[in-house]
PDB file of C-alpha atoms in Angstrom:
ATOM      1  CA  UNK A   1     -83.650 -40.166 -26.338  1.00 81.00           C
ATOM      2  CA  UNK A   2     -82.242 -41.858 -29.413  1.00 85.00           C
ATOM      3  CA  UNK A   3     -80.134 -44.930 -28.812  1.00 93.00           C
ATOM      4  CA  UNK A   4     -78.311 -47.318 -31.101  1.00 96.00           C
ATOM      5  CA  UNK A   5     -77.121 -50.519 -29.442  1.00 96.00           C
ATOM      6  CA  UNK A   6     -74.852 -52.966 -31.234  1.00 97.00           C
ATOM      7  CA  UNK A   7     -74.510 -56.641 -30.415  1.00 97.00           C
ATOM      8  CA  UNK A   8     -73.062 -59.788 -31.923  1.00 97.00           C
ATOM      9  CA  UNK A   9     -69.360 -59.055 -31.824  1.00 97.00           C
ATOM     10  CA  UNK A  10     -66.803 -61.527 -30.546  1.00 97.00           C
ATOM     11  CA  UNK A  11     -63.792 -63.646 -31.321  1.00 98.00           C
ATOM     12  CA  UNK A  12     -63.805 -65.824 -34.430  1.00 98.00           C
ATOM     13  CA  UNK A  13     -61.226 -67.691 -36.471  1.00 98.00           C
ATOM     14  CA  UNK A  14     -60.291 -66.563 -39.930  1.00 98.00           C
ATOM     15  CA  UNK A  15     -62.842 -67.824 -42.424  1.00 98.00           C
ATOM     16  CA  UNK A  16     -65.626 -67.732 -39.867  1.00 98.00           C
ATOM     17  CA  UNK A  17     -68.783 -65.656 -39.676  1.00 98.00           C
ATOM     18  CA  UNK A  18     -70.469 -63.220 -37.340  1.00 98.00           C
ATOM     19  CA  UNK A  19     -73.743 -61.334 -37.477  1.00 98.00           C
ATOM     20  CA  UNK A  20     -73.891 -57.902 -35.940  1.00 98.00           C
ATOM     21  CA  UNK A  21     -77.161 -56.273 -34.913  1.00 98.00           C
ATOM     22  CA  UNK A  22     -77.958 -52.616 -34.326  1.00 96.00           C
ATOM     23  CA  UNK A  23     -81.154 -51.969 -32.392  1.00 95.00           C
ATOM     24  CA  UNK A  24     -82.471 -48.425 -32.643  1.00 92.00           C
ATOM     25  CA  UNK A  25     -84.846 -46.801 -30.193  1.00 90.00           C
ATOM     26  CA  UNK A  26     -86.170 -43.358 -29.411  1.00 88.00           C
ATOM     27  CA  UNK A  27     -87.448 -42.558 -32.884  1.00 81.00           C
ATOM     28  CA  UNK A  28     -88.410 -44.144 -36.161  1.00 76.00           C
ATOM     29  CA  UNK A  29     -85.684 -44.325 -38.793  1.00 77.00           C
ATOM     30  CA  UNK A  30     -88.032 -44.916 -41.669  1.00 75.00           C
ATOM     31  CA  UNK A  31     -86.387 -42.264 -43.872  1.00 83.00           C
ATOM     32  CA  UNK A  32     -82.805 -42.735 -42.743  1.00 89.00           C
ATOM     33  CA  UNK A  33     -79.674 -44.465 -43.910  1.00 94.00           C
ATOM     34  CA  UNK A  34     -78.203 -47.004 -41.505  1.00 95.00           C
ATOM     35  CA  UNK A  35     -74.470 -47.519 -41.708  1.00 97.00           C
ATOM     36  CA  UNK A  36     -71.712 -49.620 -40.242  1.00 98.00           C
ATOM     37  CA  UNK A  37     -68.250 -48.246 -39.656  1.00 98.00           C
ATOM     38  CA  UNK A  38     -65.175 -49.778 -38.058  1.00 98.00           C
ATOM     39  CA  UNK A  39     -62.038 -48.577 -36.367  1.00 98.00           C
ATOM     40  CA  UNK A  40     -58.948 -50.672 -35.771  1.00 96.00           C
ATOM     41  CA  UNK A  41     -56.297 -49.693 -33.220  1.00 92.00           C
ATOM     42  CA  UNK A  42     -54.107 -46.890 -34.534  1.00 95.00           C
ATOM     43  CA  UNK A  43     -56.269 -46.387 -37.612  1.00 96.00           C
ATOM     44  CA  UNK A  44     -58.969 -43.964 -38.631  1.00 97.00           C
ATOM     45  CA  UNK A  45     -62.588 -44.959 -38.666  1.00 97.00           C
ATOM     46  CA  UNK A  46     -63.605 -46.365 -42.029  1.00 97.00           C
ATOM     47  CA  UNK A  47     -66.864 -47.013 -43.805  1.00 98.00           C
ATOM     48  CA  UNK A  48     -67.990 -50.628 -44.049  1.00 98.00           C
ATOM     49  CA  UNK A  49     -71.549 -50.745 -45.363  1.00 98.00           C
ATOM     50  CA  UNK A  50     -74.784 -48.775 -45.450  1.00 98.00           C
ATOM     51  CA  UNK A  51     -78.398 -49.259 -46.414  1.00 96.00           C
ATOM     52  CA  UNK A  52     -81.057 -46.741 -47.305  1.00 94.00           C
ATOM     53  CA  UNK A  53     -84.314 -47.590 -45.586  1.00 86.00           C
ATOM     54  CA  UNK A  54     -86.070 -45.892 -48.502  1.00 85.00           C
ATOM     55  CA  UNK A  55     -85.638 -48.224 -51.451  1.00 87.00           C
ATOM     56  CA  UNK A  56     -83.176 -50.566 -49.788  1.00 90.00           C
ATOM     57  CA  UNK A  57     -80.122 -49.424 -51.749  1.00 94.00           C
ATOM     58  CA  UNK A  58     -76.913 -50.792 -50.267  1.00 97.00           C
ATOM     59  CA  UNK A  59     -73.341 -49.541 -50.260  1.00 97.00           C
ATOM     60  CA  UNK A  60     -70.179 -51.476 -49.436  1.00 98.00           C
ATOM     61  CA  UNK A  61     -66.513 -50.757 -49.001  1.00 98.00           C
ATOM     62  CA  UNK A  62     -64.413 -52.571 -51.599  1.00 98.00           C
ATOM     63  CA  UNK A  63     -62.633 -54.461 -48.828  1.00 97.00           C
ATOM     64  CA  UNK A  64     -65.823 -56.210 -47.694  1.00 98.00           C
ATOM     65  CA  UNK A  65     -67.790 -56.476 -50.931  1.00 98.00           C
ATOM     66  CA  UNK A  66     -68.860 -60.054 -51.550  1.00 98.00           C
ATOM     67  CA  UNK A  67     -68.204 -61.066 -47.931  1.00 98.00           C
ATOM     68  CA  UNK A  68     -70.460 -58.759 -45.881  1.00 98.00           C
ATOM     69  CA  UNK A  69     -74.186 -58.156 -46.287  1.00 98.00           C
ATOM     70  CA  UNK A  70     -76.140 -55.326 -44.697  1.00 98.00           C
ATOM     71  CA  UNK A  71     -79.879 -55.586 -44.145  1.00 96.00           C
ATOM     72  CA  UNK A  72     -82.595 -53.973 -42.125  1.00 92.00           C
ATOM     73  CA  UNK A  73     -85.865 -54.831 -40.433  1.00 89.00           C
ATOM     74  CA  UNK A  74     -88.010 -51.711 -40.246  1.00 85.00           C
ATOM     75  CA  UNK A  75     -90.590 -53.407 -38.047  1.00 87.00           C
ATOM     76  CA  UNK A  76     -87.911 -54.081 -35.459  1.00 89.00           C
ATOM     77  CA  UNK A  77     -86.007 -50.829 -36.095  1.00 89.00           C
ATOM     78  CA  UNK A  78     -82.902 -52.984 -36.397  1.00 92.00           C
ATOM     79  CA  UNK A  79     -80.053 -53.167 -38.878  1.00 95.00           C
ATOM     80  CA  UNK A  80     -77.815 -56.190 -39.386  1.00 97.00           C
ATOM     81  CA  UNK A  81     -74.369 -56.845 -40.768  1.00 98.00           C
ATOM     82  CA  UNK A  82     -73.715 -60.437 -41.805  1.00 98.00           C
ATOM     83  CA  UNK A  83     -69.966 -60.966 -42.022  1.00 98.00           C
ATOM     84  CA  UNK A  84     -68.654 -64.073 -43.773  1.00 98.00           C
ATOM     85  CA  UNK A  85     -65.159 -65.222 -44.706  1.00 98.00           C
ATOM     86  CA  UNK A  86     -63.705 -63.023 -42.008  1.00 98.00           C
ATOM     87  CA  UNK A  87     -60.046 -62.071 -42.174  1.00 98.00           C
ATOM     88  CA  UNK A  88     -57.655 -60.907 -39.444  1.00 97.00           C
ATOM     89  CA  UNK A  89     -57.665 -57.469 -41.066  1.00 97.00           C
ATOM     90  CA  UNK A  90     -61.386 -57.216 -40.282  1.00 98.00           C
ATOM     91  CA  UNK A  91     -60.493 -56.946 -36.591  1.00 98.00           C
ATOM     92  CA  UNK A  92     -61.892 -53.659 -35.271  1.00 98.00           C
ATOM     93  CA  UNK A  93     -64.577 -52.024 -33.199  1.00 98.00           C
ATOM     94  CA  UNK A  94     -67.699 -51.942 -35.332  1.00 98.00           C
ATOM     95  CA  UNK A  95     -70.190 -49.135 -34.808  1.00 98.00           C
ATOM     96  CA  UNK A  96     -73.573 -48.556 -36.341  1.00 97.00           C
ATOM     97  CA  UNK A  97     -74.918 -45.135 -37.191  1.00 97.00           C
ATOM     98  CA  UNK A  98     -78.095 -43.506 -38.440  1.00 95.00           C
ATOM     99  CA  UNK A  99     -78.200 -40.524 -40.711  1.00 93.00           C
ATOM    100  CA  UNK A 100     -80.496 -38.696 -43.129  1.00 91.00           C
ATOM    101  CA  UNK A 101     -81.321 -40.359 -46.429  1.00 90.00           C
ATOM    102  CA  UNK A 102     -78.280 -40.058 -48.686  1.00 89.00           C
ATOM    103  CA  UNK A 103     -75.673 -40.241 -45.930  1.00 91.00           C
ATOM    104  CA  UNK A 104     -74.361 -43.467 -47.513  1.00 90.00           C
ATOM    105  CA  UNK A 105     -70.541 -43.621 -47.103  1.00 94.00           C
ATOM    106  CA  UNK A 106     -70.086 -40.202 -45.477  1.00 95.00           C
ATOM    107  CA  UNK A 107     -69.564 -40.649 -41.735  1.00 94.00           C
ATOM    108  CA  UNK A 108     -69.893 -36.911 -41.096  1.00 95.00           C
ATOM    109  CA  UNK A 109     -73.491 -37.055 -42.338  1.00 95.00           C
ATOM    110  CA  UNK A 110     -74.573 -39.470 -39.646  1.00 95.00           C
ATOM    111  CA  UNK A 111     -76.386 -38.005 -36.637  1.00 94.00           C
ATOM    112  CA  UNK A 112     -76.574 -40.930 -34.254  1.00 95.00           C
ATOM    113  CA  UNK A 113     -73.921 -43.454 -33.261  1.00 97.00           C
ATOM    114  CA  UNK A 114     -73.792 -46.571 -31.153  1.00 97.00           C
ATOM    115  CA  UNK A 115     -71.040 -47.415 -28.682  1.00 96.00           C
ATOM    116  CA  UNK A 116     -69.546 -50.139 -30.829  1.00 97.00           C
ATOM    117  CA  UNK A 117     -68.889 -53.855 -30.554  1.00 97.00           C
ATOM    118  CA  UNK A 118     -65.513 -55.546 -30.781  1.00 98.00           C
ATOM    119  CA  UNK A 119     -64.839 -58.009 -33.569  1.00 98.00           C
ATOM    120  CA  UNK A 120     -61.604 -59.974 -33.347  1.00 98.00           C
ATOM    121  CA  UNK A 121     -60.533 -62.386 -36.085  1.00 98.00           C
ATOM    122  CA  UNK A 122     -57.689 -64.737 -35.243  1.00 97.00           C
ATOM    123  CA  UNK A 123     -55.392 -66.210 -37.870  1.00 94.00           C
TER     124      UNK A 123
END
């Protein structure tokens, strides 16, 4: 059974940092893309960042470019999202996902999803 479990969310003041983790189990994601998406109340889910395990290519939404960094540890089957200079508009439930190589920004391409972790940024 494939599972993705996020951790690291919480409450932080504007300008602060958080590091999210996504631990994958049940299979090896050596040829997958790992992505992070977020959904704020009353809004649609939006792409945040993704990384291709093959080659390490990264993708970022314009709204987080320069502030967030996605990385992965294949030995631990874990993906990370380092979030710096957080803003109140970053408040959302953040979910990680795994999809076939090339999924990148396309949420509909992702096969597996975690339950999400809440990130709240106070002003």
